[in-house]
């Protein structure tokens, strides 16, 4: 009996121990926050405080390897897929993919994730904006990617395109906020002009924007009258004066060419050496820290750069041989940038001073390609650099416009302190939006308009269309019964007012001109590019057995093309032989003559272009 009693007690104690371990394990699994006093990223705040935002909803996640809890042990995909109160149905990958295993600019295929069995959709390459088909099984889109504070880092524009799709297909967006690793106080560089837009779509930012991704989403939603239900899971403990090393969060490589915090910090400055004959250190272990060019005297450059007394940095001479990319295997002379006080560095000034110093050493070897304006966002700067304009004069040329943007556009959407003087923290606001997001028409054309919006609690506003008050400026047209009628060529603004809420949309009334037709043959696809004088969205694409037929209403022919039409041969493509183009019934028509009976194609979004990628 004693043995039986002891046996029973032992079994009981073992059961208690096992139960305790299981409970402890489950608690640790749910509580992804580590025990530091650092910043809690948005994913952790969302899981602890905001699961009601996705209750009963199908969730799509846009993320990459930076979407992790602060202990780095568990990533967002596992946290959300395994969570009993989250119904994860789809994954979306930006440039470099959800696992970060794609090179810069490499096309990311859509596929099925082996770990979860979920579909993974590419948001880089032929498709930057989620399609209606991709969002069929999604109600709300969660965005969690670490940004690095530069206006040419593609992840923030992935967020912008996600918001566009959410507006068009009536989805919600939740941003799981993360720190701006280079701080949230400094704003630098020219405000991007519309003439320098490529991948960046409608979202115009200075080189260094000083915002978190949550603040960017908030600003874009209001300033572009998108009418999206946007919620931000704010970080806890982050302040604008913090740089990444102050957050207590572990650094996760944001992309293959940003391996360290130092690279991330310097990127917004030394990226300004791209699109020139200079090297940014790609192909080394310290990209964006090592800079130079073949033929540069490193010692002389270091002495020159240190004599310029650029605040927060010093320069040491260096020589390196890139193992890939520009100047692969060649000896490059230059400098290594040493950060002494990151809080004081003006990164745009740093980048321009480096360009200036290296150009002055070997002016006959310095070159700059045509896309430099797209890099810096200002059409005047390339000429100023080539004319040896002093750096302080270049910076002075944009400061007035930048300061206005900071005061009137950026600052009202700040969610984290310390706040600039006379700036209040952003509070959730009701907003309305106008669809379509791009309002371009030709004289005589009509466009159906839609008004949508959400109140400060994220509840959908039921809008009485008959009560919307419309105004159209510059005598370009009028609105009647929710339809815009274009009358006269010109640019203006369409404004809608409803119950004290206002939305506006820029309007361009002009005939679309097809100015050129170009082609490029890549490994996986043949790209056909129609260059236009403006962005066009109301085109039609018809598929037949032997052709794809593009039709642009009210389209005309101009530029390098023949006014009466013509034919363009396409060499070396396995899928297309030629393009015939002509005008018919007040419409531009292009017939893409195919070599194959069945073909998949994509139409990525570009400003002032229609791009058709014919998959091989």
Coordinates of C-alpha atoms in Angstrom, one line a residue, residues 31-335:
X31 CA 4.5 36.9 -24.5
X32 CA 7.0 37.6 -27.3
X33 CA 8.4 40.6 -25.5
X34 CA 11.8 40.2 -23.9
X35 CA 12.7 41.6 -20.5
X36 CA 14.6 44.6 -21.7
X37 CA 13.5 48.2 -21.1
X38 CA 13.9 49.0 -24.8
X39 CA 11.4 49.8 -27.5
X40 CA 8.4 47.5 -28.1
X41 CA 7.8 47.2 -31.8
X42 CA 4.3 47.4 -33.3
X43 CA 3.9 43.6 -33.8
X44 CA 4.2 43.1 -30.0
X45 CA 1.8 46.0 -29.2
X46 CA -0.6 44.6 -31.8
X47 CA -0.6 41.1 -30.3
X48 CA -1.1 42.4 -26.7
X49 CA -3.5 45.3 -27.3
X50 CA -5.1 45.2 -30.7
X51 CA -6.2 41.7 -31.7
X52 CA -9.8 43.0 -31.8
X53 CA -8.8 44.9 -35.0
X54 CA -8.6 41.5 -36.9
X55 CA -11.3 39.6 -35.1
X56 CA -13.3 37.5 -37.6
X57 CA -11.3 38.9 -40.5
X58 CA -9.0 37.2 -43.0
X59 CA -5.5 38.7 -42.8
X60 CA -2.8 39.3 -45.4
X61 CA 0.7 40.0 -44.2
X62 CA 3.3 42.1 -46.0
X63 CA 6.7 41.4 -44.4
X64 CA 10.3 40.3 -44.7
X65 CA 13.0 39.0 -42.3
X66 CA 12.9 42.3 -40.4
X67 CA 9.4 41.5 -39.2
X68 CA 10.3 39.9 -36.0
X69 CA 9.6 40.1 -32.3
X70 CA 12.2 41.9 -30.1
X71 CA 13.7 38.6 -29.1
X72 CA 14.4 37.7 -32.8
X73 CA 13.5 34.1 -32.1
X74 CA 10.1 34.3 -33.7
X75 CA 9.1 36.1 -36.9
X76 CA 5.8 37.6 -37.8
X77 CA 4.8 34.8 -40.0
X78 CA 5.0 32.2 -37.3
X79 CA 3.6 34.5 -34.6
X80 CA 0.5 35.3 -36.7
X81 CA 0.0 31.9 -38.4
X82 CA 0.1 30.0 -35.1
X83 CA -1.9 32.5 -33.1
X84 CA -5.4 31.2 -32.3
X85 CA -7.0 34.6 -32.7
X86 CA -5.5 35.5 -36.1
X87 CA -6.7 34.1 -39.4
X88 CA -3.7 34.5 -41.7
X89 CA -4.6 33.7 -45.3
X90 CA -1.9 35.2 -47.5
X91 CA 1.7 36.5 -47.5
X92 CA 3.1 39.3 -49.6
X93 CA 6.8 39.8 -50.3
X94 CA 8.5 43.1 -51.2
X95 CA 11.9 43.5 -53.0
X96 CA 14.2 40.7 -51.8
X97 CA 11.2 38.5 -50.9
X98 CA 9.6 37.5 -47.5
X99 CA 12.8 35.5 -46.6
X100 CA 15.2 38.2 -47.9
X101 CA 17.0 35.8 -50.3
X102 CA 16.6 37.8 -53.5
X103 CA 19.1 40.2 -54.8
X104 CA 18.4 43.9 -55.3
X105 CA 16.1 44.5 -58.3
X106 CA 15.6 40.7 -58.9
X107 CA 12.1 39.7 -59.9
X108 CA 10.4 37.9 -57.0
X109 CA 8.1 35.0 -58.1
X110 CA 4.8 34.3 -56.4
X111 CA 4.6 30.8 -54.9
X112 CA 3.4 28.7 -52.0
X113 CA 5.2 29.0 -48.7
X114 CA 6.6 25.6 -47.6
X115 CA 6.3 26.4 -43.8
X116 CA 2.7 27.5 -43.8
X117 CA 1.2 26.4 -47.1
X118 CA 0.0 29.9 -47.6
X119 CA 0.2 31.7 -51.0
X120 CA 3.1 34.2 -51.3
X121 CA 2.4 37.0 -53.7
X122 CA 5.2 39.1 -55.1
X123 CA 5.0 42.9 -54.8
X124 CA 8.2 43.6 -56.7
X125 CA 8.8 43.2 -60.4
X126 CA 5.9 43.0 -62.8
X127 CA 3.4 43.5 -60.0
X128 CA 4.0 46.2 -57.4
X129 CA 0.4 46.7 -56.3
X130 CA -1.7 43.8 -55.0
X131 CA -4.3 42.8 -57.6
X132 CA -7.9 42.1 -57.0
X133 CA -7.2 38.4 -57.4
X134 CA -4.5 38.5 -54.8
X135 CA -6.9 40.1 -52.3
X136 CA -9.9 37.8 -52.8
X137 CA -9.2 36.0 -49.6
X138 CA -8.1 39.0 -47.6
X139 CA -10.0 41.6 -45.5
X140 CA -7.2 43.4 -43.8
X141 CA -3.6 43.9 -44.7
X142 CA -0.8 44.0 -42.0
X143 CA 2.4 45.7 -42.9
X144 CA 5.5 45.1 -40.9
X145 CA 8.9 45.9 -42.5
X146 CA 11.8 47.8 -41.1
X147 CA 12.5 51.0 -43.1
X148 CA 15.8 52.9 -43.1
X149 CA 14.6 56.5 -43.5
X150 CA 15.5 57.2 -47.2
X151 CA 13.1 58.1 -50.0
X152 CA 14.7 55.6 -52.4
X153 CA 14.3 52.5 -50.3
X154 CA 11.6 50.5 -52.0
X155 CA 9.8 49.1 -48.9
X156 CA 7.9 52.3 -48.1
X157 CA 6.6 52.5 -51.7
X158 CA 5.4 48.9 -51.3
X159 CA 3.4 50.3 -48.4
X160 CA 2.1 53.0 -50.7
X161 CA 1.0 50.6 -53.4
X162 CA -0.7 48.4 -50.7
X163 CA -2.7 51.4 -49.6
X164 CA -3.7 52.1 -53.2
X165 CA -5.0 48.6 -53.6
X166 CA -6.8 48.8 -50.2
X167 CA -8.5 52.0 -51.4
X168 CA -9.6 50.4 -54.8
X169 CA -10.7 47.1 -53.4
X170 CA -12.1 48.3 -50.0
X171 CA -9.6 46.6 -47.7
X172 CA -8.3 47.7 -44.3
X173 CA -4.6 48.4 -43.6
X174 CA -2.8 48.0 -40.2
X175 CA 0.8 49.2 -40.0
X176 CA 2.9 47.5 -37.3
X177 CA 5.2 50.4 -36.6
X178 CA 9.0 50.2 -36.3
X179 CA 11.7 52.8 -35.5
X180 CA 13.2 55.1 -38.1
X181 CA 16.8 53.9 -37.5
X182 CA 18.3 57.3 -38.4
X183 CA 16.0 59.2 -36.1
X184 CA 12.8 61.2 -36.5
X185 CA 14.1 64.8 -36.2
X186 CA 16.2 65.6 -39.2
X187 CA 14.6 66.1 -42.7
X188 CA 16.9 66.7 -45.6
X189 CA 17.2 67.0 -49.3
X190 CA 14.9 68.3 -52.1
X191 CA 11.2 67.4 -52.1
X192 CA 10.8 65.0 -55.0
X193 CA 9.3 66.6 -58.0
X194 CA 6.7 64.9 -60.2
X195 CA 9.2 65.1 -63.1
X196 CA 11.6 62.6 -61.2
X197 CA 9.0 60.0 -60.4
X198 CA 9.6 56.4 -61.4
X199 CA 8.8 53.5 -59.0
X200 CA 7.8 56.0 -56.3
X201 CA 4.3 56.6 -57.8
X202 CA 2.4 59.5 -56.3
X203 CA 4.3 59.6 -53.0
X204 CA 6.7 62.6 -53.1
X205 CA 9.2 62.7 -50.2
X206 CA 12.6 64.4 -49.5
X207 CA 15.7 62.3 -49.4
X208 CA 15.6 61.9 -45.6
X209 CA 12.0 62.1 -44.5
X210 CA 12.3 61.7 -40.7
X211 CA 9.1 59.6 -40.3
X212 CA 8.2 56.1 -39.2
X213 CA 6.3 53.9 -41.6
X214 CA 3.1 54.4 -39.5
X215 CA 3.5 58.1 -39.8
X216 CA 4.0 57.8 -43.6
X217 CA 0.9 55.7 -44.0
X218 CA -1.1 58.3 -41.9
X219 CA 0.2 61.2 -43.9
X220 CA -0.4 59.6 -47.3
X221 CA -3.9 58.5 -46.4
X222 CA -4.9 62.1 -45.6
X223 CA -2.8 64.1 -48.0
X224 CA -3.8 62.0 -51.0
X225 CA -7.4 61.6 -50.0
X226 CA -7.2 57.8 -50.2
X227 CA -10.1 57.1 -47.9
X228 CA -8.5 53.9 -46.5
X229 CA -9.2 52.6 -43.0
X230 CA -5.6 52.8 -41.7
X231 CA -4.7 51.8 -38.2
X232 CA -1.2 52.0 -36.7
X233 CA 0.0 49.7 -33.9
X234 CA 2.3 52.3 -32.3
X235 CA 5.6 51.4 -30.8
X236 CA 6.0 51.8 -27.0
X237 CA 9.1 53.6 -25.8
X238 CA 10.3 55.1 -29.1
X239 CA 11.2 58.8 -29.2
X240 CA 12.1 60.9 -32.3
X241 CA 15.5 61.6 -30.9
X242 CA 16.4 57.9 -30.9
X243 CA 18.7 56.2 -33.4
X244 CA 18.6 52.5 -33.8
X245 CA 21.3 51.8 -31.2
X246 CA 19.2 53.6 -28.6
X247 CA 16.2 51.3 -29.1
X248 CA 17.5 48.1 -27.4
X249 CA 16.2 46.2 -30.4
X250 CA 18.5 43.7 -32.2
X251 CA 19.6 44.7 -35.7
X252 CA 18.2 42.5 -38.5
X253 CA 19.7 43.0 -42.0
X254 CA 17.1 45.0 -43.9
X255 CA 18.3 43.8 -47.3
X256 CA 21.4 42.1 -48.7
X257 CA 23.3 45.4 -49.2
X258 CA 22.4 46.8 -45.8
X259 CA 24.1 44.4 -43.5
X260 CA 24.8 46.7 -40.5
X261 CA 23.4 49.6 -38.6
X262 CA 26.2 51.7 -39.9
X263 CA 25.3 50.9 -43.5
X264 CA 21.6 51.7 -42.8
X265 CA 22.5 55.0 -41.2
X266 CA 24.8 56.2 -44.0
X267 CA 22.6 55.0 -46.8
X268 CA 20.5 58.1 -47.1
X269 CA 23.7 60.1 -47.7
X270 CA 26.1 57.9 -49.6
X271 CA 23.4 56.6 -51.8
X272 CA 23.8 59.9 -53.6
X273 CA 27.0 58.5 -55.2
X274 CA 24.9 56.1 -57.2
X275 CA 24.2 56.8 -60.9
X276 CA 27.7 58.3 -61.2
X277 CA 31.1 56.8 -61.9
X278 CA 31.7 56.6 -58.1
X279 CA 31.5 53.4 -56.0
X280 CA 29.2 53.1 -52.9
X281 CA 31.2 50.1 -51.6
X282 CA 28.7 47.5 -53.0
X283 CA 30.5 44.2 -53.3
X284 CA 32.4 44.8 -50.0
X285 CA 31.6 43.9 -46.5
X286 CA 30.9 47.6 -45.7
X287 CA 28.6 49.0 -48.4
X288 CA 27.8 52.7 -48.0
X289 CA 30.7 53.1 -45.5
X290 CA 33.4 52.6 -48.0
X291 CA 33.2 54.9 -51.0
X292 CA 35.6 55.8 -53.9
X293 CA 36.5 55.1 -57.5
X294 CA 39.4 53.7 -59.5
X295 CA 42.2 56.2 -59.7
X296 CA 41.2 58.0 -56.6
X297 CA 44.1 58.8 -54.2
X298 CA 42.7 57.6 -50.9
X299 CA 45.1 59.6 -48.7
X300 CA 44.5 62.8 -50.6
X301 CA 40.8 62.3 -50.5
X302 CA 40.7 61.6 -46.7
X303 CA 42.8 64.8 -46.1
X304 CA 40.4 66.8 -48.3
X305 CA 37.2 65.5 -46.8
X306 CA 38.5 66.0 -43.2
X307 CA 39.4 69.6 -44.1
X308 CA 35.8 70.3 -44.9
X309 CA 34.8 69.8 -41.2
X310 CA 31.6 67.9 -41.9
X311 CA 29.9 67.6 -38.6
X312 CA 29.7 64.1 -36.9
X313 CA 32.1 62.2 -39.2
X314 CA 35.8 61.7 -39.9
X315 CA 37.4 60.0 -42.9
X316 CA 40.2 57.5 -43.2
X317 CA 41.9 56.5 -46.5
X318 CA 41.1 53.1 -47.9
X319 CA 41.5 50.9 -50.9
X320 CA 39.3 47.9 -51.8
X321 CA 38.4 45.5 -54.6
X322 CA 34.6 44.9 -54.9
X323 CA 33.8 41.2 -55.4
X324 CA 30.7 42.0 -57.4
X325 CA 28.9 44.8 -59.2
X326 CA 30.5 48.0 -60.3
X327 CA 34.3 47.8 -60.6
X328 CA 34.3 44.1 -59.7
X329 CA 37.9 43.0 -59.1
X330 CA 39.3 46.5 -59.7
X331 CA 41.3 48.5 -57.2
X332 CA 39.2 51.3 -55.8
X333 CA 40.7 54.2 -53.9
X334 CA 38.6 56.2 -51.5
X335 CA 37.7 56.8 -47.9

